[in-house]
PDB file of C-alpha atoms in Angstrom:
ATOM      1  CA  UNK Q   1       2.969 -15.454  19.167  1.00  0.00           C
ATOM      2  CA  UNK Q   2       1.508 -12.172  17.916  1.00  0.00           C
ATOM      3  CA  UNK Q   3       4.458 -11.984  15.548  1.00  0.00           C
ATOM      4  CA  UNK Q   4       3.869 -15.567  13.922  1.00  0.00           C
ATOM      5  CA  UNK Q   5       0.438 -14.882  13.432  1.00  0.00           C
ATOM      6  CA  UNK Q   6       1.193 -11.136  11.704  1.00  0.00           C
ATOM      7  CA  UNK Q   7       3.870 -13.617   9.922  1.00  0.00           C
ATOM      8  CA  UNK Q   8       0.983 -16.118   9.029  1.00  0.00           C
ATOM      9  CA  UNK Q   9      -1.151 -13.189   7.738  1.00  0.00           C
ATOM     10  CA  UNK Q  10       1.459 -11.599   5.477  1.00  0.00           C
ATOM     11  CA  UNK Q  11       1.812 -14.997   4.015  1.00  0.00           C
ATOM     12  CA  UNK Q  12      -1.687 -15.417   3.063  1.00  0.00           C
ATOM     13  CA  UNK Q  13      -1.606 -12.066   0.554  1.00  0.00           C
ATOM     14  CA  UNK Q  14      -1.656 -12.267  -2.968  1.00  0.00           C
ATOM     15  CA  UNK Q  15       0.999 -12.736  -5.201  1.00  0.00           C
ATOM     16  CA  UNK Q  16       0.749  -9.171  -6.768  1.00  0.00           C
ATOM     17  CA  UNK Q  17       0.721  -7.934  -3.021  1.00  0.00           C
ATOM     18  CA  UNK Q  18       3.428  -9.343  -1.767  1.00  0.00           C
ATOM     19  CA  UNK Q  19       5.605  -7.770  -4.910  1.00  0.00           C
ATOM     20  CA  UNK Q  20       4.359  -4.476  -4.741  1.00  0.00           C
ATOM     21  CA  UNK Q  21       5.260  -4.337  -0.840  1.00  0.00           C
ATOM     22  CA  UNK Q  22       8.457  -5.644  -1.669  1.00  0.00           C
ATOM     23  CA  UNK Q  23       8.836  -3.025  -4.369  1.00  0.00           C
ATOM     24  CA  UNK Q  24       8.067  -0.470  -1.563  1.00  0.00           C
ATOM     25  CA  UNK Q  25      10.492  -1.949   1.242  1.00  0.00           C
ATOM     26  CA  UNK Q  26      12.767  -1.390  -1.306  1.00  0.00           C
ATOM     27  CA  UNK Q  27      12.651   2.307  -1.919  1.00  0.00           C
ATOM     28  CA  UNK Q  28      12.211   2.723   1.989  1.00  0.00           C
ATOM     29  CA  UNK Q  29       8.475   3.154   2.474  1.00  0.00           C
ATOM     30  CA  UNK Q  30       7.178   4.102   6.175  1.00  0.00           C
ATOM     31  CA  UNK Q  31       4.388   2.290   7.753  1.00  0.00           C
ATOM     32  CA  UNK Q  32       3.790  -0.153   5.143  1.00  0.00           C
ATOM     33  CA  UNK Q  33       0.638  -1.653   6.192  1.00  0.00           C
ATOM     34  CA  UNK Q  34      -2.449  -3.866   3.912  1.00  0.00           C
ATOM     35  CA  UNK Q  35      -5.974  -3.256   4.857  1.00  0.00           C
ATOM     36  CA  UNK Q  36      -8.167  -6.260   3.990  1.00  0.00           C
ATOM     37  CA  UNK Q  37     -11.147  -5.086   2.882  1.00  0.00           C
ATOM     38  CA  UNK Q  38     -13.026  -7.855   1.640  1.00  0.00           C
ATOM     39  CA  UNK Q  39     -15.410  -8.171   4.095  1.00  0.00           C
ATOM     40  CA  UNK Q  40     -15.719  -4.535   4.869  1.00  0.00           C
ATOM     41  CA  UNK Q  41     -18.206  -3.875   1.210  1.00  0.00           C
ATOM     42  CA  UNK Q  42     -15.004  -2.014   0.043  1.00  0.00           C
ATOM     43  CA  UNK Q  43     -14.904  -1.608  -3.918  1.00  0.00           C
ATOM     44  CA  UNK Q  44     -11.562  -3.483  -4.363  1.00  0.00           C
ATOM     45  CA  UNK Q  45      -9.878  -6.268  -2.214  1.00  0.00           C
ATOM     46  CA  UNK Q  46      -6.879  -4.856  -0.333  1.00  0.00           C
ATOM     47  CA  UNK Q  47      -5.305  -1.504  -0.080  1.00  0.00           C
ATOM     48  CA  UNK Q  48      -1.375  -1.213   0.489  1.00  0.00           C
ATOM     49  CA  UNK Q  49      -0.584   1.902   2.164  1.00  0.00           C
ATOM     50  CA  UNK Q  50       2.263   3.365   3.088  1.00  0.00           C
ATOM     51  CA  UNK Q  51       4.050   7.001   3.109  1.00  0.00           C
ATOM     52  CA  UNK Q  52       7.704   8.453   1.498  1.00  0.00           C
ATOM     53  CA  UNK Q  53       9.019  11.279   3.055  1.00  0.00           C
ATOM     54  CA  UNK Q  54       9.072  13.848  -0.256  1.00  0.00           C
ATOM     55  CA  UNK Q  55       7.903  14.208  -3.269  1.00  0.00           C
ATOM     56  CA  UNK Q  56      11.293  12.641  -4.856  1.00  0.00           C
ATOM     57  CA  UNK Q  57      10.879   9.351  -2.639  1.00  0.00           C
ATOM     58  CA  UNK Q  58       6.761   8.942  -3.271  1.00  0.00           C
ATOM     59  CA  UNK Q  59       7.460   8.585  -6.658  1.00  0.00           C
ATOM     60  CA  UNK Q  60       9.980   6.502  -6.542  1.00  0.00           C
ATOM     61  CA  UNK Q  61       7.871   4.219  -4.452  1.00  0.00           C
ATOM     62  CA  UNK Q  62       5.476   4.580  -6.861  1.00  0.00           C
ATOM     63  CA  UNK Q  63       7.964   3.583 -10.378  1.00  0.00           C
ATOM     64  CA  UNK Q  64       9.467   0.729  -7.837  1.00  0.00           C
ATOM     65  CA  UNK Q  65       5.496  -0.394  -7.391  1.00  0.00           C
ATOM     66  CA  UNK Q  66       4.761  -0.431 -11.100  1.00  0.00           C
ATOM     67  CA  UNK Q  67       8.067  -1.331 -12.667  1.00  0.00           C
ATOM     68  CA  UNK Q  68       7.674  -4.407 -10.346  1.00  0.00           C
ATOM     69  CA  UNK Q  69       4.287  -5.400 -11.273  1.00  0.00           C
ATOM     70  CA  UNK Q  70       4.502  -4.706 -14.469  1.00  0.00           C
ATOM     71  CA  UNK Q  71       7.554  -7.203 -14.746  1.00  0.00           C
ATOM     72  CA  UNK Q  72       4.694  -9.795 -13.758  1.00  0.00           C
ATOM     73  CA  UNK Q  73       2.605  -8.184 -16.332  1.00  0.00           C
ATOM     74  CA  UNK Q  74      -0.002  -5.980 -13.822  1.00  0.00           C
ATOM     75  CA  UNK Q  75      -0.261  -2.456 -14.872  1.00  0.00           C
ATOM     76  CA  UNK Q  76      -2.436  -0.298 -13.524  1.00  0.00           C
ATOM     77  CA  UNK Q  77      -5.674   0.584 -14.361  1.00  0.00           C
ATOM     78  CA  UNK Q  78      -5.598   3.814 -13.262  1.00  0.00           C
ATOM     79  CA  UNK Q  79      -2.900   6.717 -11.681  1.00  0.00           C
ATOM     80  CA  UNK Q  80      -3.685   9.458  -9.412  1.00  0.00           C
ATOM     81  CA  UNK Q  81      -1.646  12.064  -7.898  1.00  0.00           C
ATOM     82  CA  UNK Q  82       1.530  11.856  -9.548  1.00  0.00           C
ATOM     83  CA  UNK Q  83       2.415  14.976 -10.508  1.00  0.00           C
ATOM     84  CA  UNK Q  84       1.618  16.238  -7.309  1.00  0.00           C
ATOM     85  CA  UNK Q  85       2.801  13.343  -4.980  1.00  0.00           C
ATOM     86  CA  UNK Q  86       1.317  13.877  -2.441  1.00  0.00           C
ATOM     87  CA  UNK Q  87      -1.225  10.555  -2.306  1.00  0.00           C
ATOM     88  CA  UNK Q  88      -0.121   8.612  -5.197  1.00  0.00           C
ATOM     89  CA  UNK Q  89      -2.632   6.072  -5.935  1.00  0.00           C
ATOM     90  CA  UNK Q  90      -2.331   2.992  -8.108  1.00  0.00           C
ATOM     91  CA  UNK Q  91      -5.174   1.071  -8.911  1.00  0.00           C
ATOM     92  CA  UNK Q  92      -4.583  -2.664  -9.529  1.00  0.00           C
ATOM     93  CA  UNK Q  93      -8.796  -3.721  -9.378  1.00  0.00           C
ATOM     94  CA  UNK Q  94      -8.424  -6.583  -6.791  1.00  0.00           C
ATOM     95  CA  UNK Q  95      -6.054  -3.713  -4.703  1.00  0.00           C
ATOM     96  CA  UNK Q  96      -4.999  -0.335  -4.541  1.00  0.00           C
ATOM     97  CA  UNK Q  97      -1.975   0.948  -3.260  1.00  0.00           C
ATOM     98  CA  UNK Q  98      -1.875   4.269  -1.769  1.00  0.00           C
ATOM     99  CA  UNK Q  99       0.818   6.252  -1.074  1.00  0.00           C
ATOM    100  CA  UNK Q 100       1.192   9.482   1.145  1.00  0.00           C
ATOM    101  CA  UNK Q 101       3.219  12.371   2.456  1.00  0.00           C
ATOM    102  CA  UNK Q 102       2.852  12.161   5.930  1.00  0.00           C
ATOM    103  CA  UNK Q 103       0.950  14.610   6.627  1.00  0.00           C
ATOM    104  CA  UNK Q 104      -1.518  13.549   3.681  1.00  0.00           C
ATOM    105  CA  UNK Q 105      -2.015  10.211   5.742  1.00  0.00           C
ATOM    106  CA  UNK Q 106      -2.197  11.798   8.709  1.00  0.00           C
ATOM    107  CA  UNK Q 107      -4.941  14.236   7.617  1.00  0.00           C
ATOM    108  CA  UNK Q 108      -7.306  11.620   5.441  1.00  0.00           C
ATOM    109  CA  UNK Q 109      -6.475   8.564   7.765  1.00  0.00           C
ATOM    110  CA  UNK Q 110      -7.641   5.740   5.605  1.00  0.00           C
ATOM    111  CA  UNK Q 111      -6.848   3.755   8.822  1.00  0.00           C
ATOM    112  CA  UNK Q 112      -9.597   4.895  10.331  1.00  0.00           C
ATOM    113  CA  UNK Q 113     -12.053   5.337   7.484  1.00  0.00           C
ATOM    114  CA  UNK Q 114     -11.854   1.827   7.131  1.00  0.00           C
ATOM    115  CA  UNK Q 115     -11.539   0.683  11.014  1.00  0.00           C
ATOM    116  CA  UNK Q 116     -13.723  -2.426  10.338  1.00  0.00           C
ATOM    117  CA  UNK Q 117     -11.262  -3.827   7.485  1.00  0.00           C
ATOM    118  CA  UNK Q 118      -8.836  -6.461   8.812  1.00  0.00           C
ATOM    119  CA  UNK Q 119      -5.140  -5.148   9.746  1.00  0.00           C
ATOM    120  CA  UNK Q 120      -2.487  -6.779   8.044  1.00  0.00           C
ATOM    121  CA  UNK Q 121       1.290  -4.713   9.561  1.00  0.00           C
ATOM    122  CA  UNK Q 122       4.180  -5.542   7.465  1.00  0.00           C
ATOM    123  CA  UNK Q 123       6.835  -5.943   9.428  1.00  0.00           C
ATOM    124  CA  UNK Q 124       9.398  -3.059   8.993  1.00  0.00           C
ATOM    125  CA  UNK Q 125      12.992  -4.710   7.366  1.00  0.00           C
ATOM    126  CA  UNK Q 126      16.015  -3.853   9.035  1.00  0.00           C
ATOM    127  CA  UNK Q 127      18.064  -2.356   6.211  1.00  0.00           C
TER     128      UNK Q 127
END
């Protein structure tokens, strides 16, 4: 039941959401997971989050991200991090997708920052 109802969640995302996780699936992303802030006062909607494991792979995920959105016509309003890659951050206005070495996560834990946001997991494809 738990997995129908993370199933029923996923569904419920945005458009834009739903492409930019796919985006990240697709250049392997770790511990994809959507924090729903809307009723947590956030500043923007939803974050995506989720981690490569090098600099090579974080900004992949990030072209993948972009490339994908912007072939529905979303760029970003703003970039952070690039160059360095370690916590690339796109910012879409209604979401923001973040995206970490691991040890970056790890250290500024967005998870918990925003504990009272509402979970979404994306379930990790077998690939």
């Amino acid at each position: 039941m738990a997995r129908s109802e993370k199933r029923r969640k996923t569904a419920r995302l945005p458009d834009q959401i739903a492409v930019a996780i796919a985006a990240a699936e697709d250049k392997k992303a770790d511990g994809l997971l959507v924090l729903d802030l809307r009723k947590a006062a956030g500043s923007t909607d939803y974050f995506v989050i989720c981690a490569g494991q090098n600099a090579r792979q974080i900004r992949a995920i990030a072209d993948g991200v972009m490339d994908a959105l912007g072939s529905h016509g979303a760029k970003p309003a703003h970039v952070e991090g690039y160059e360095r890659s370690e916590w690339v951050l796109l910012d879409y206005f209604d979401f923001i997708v973040h995206i970490f070495a691991p040890e970056t996560r790890l250290f500024y834990g967005l998870e918990r920052l925003w504990g009272n946001a509402e979970r979404i997991e994306v379930p990790a494809t077998s690939q």
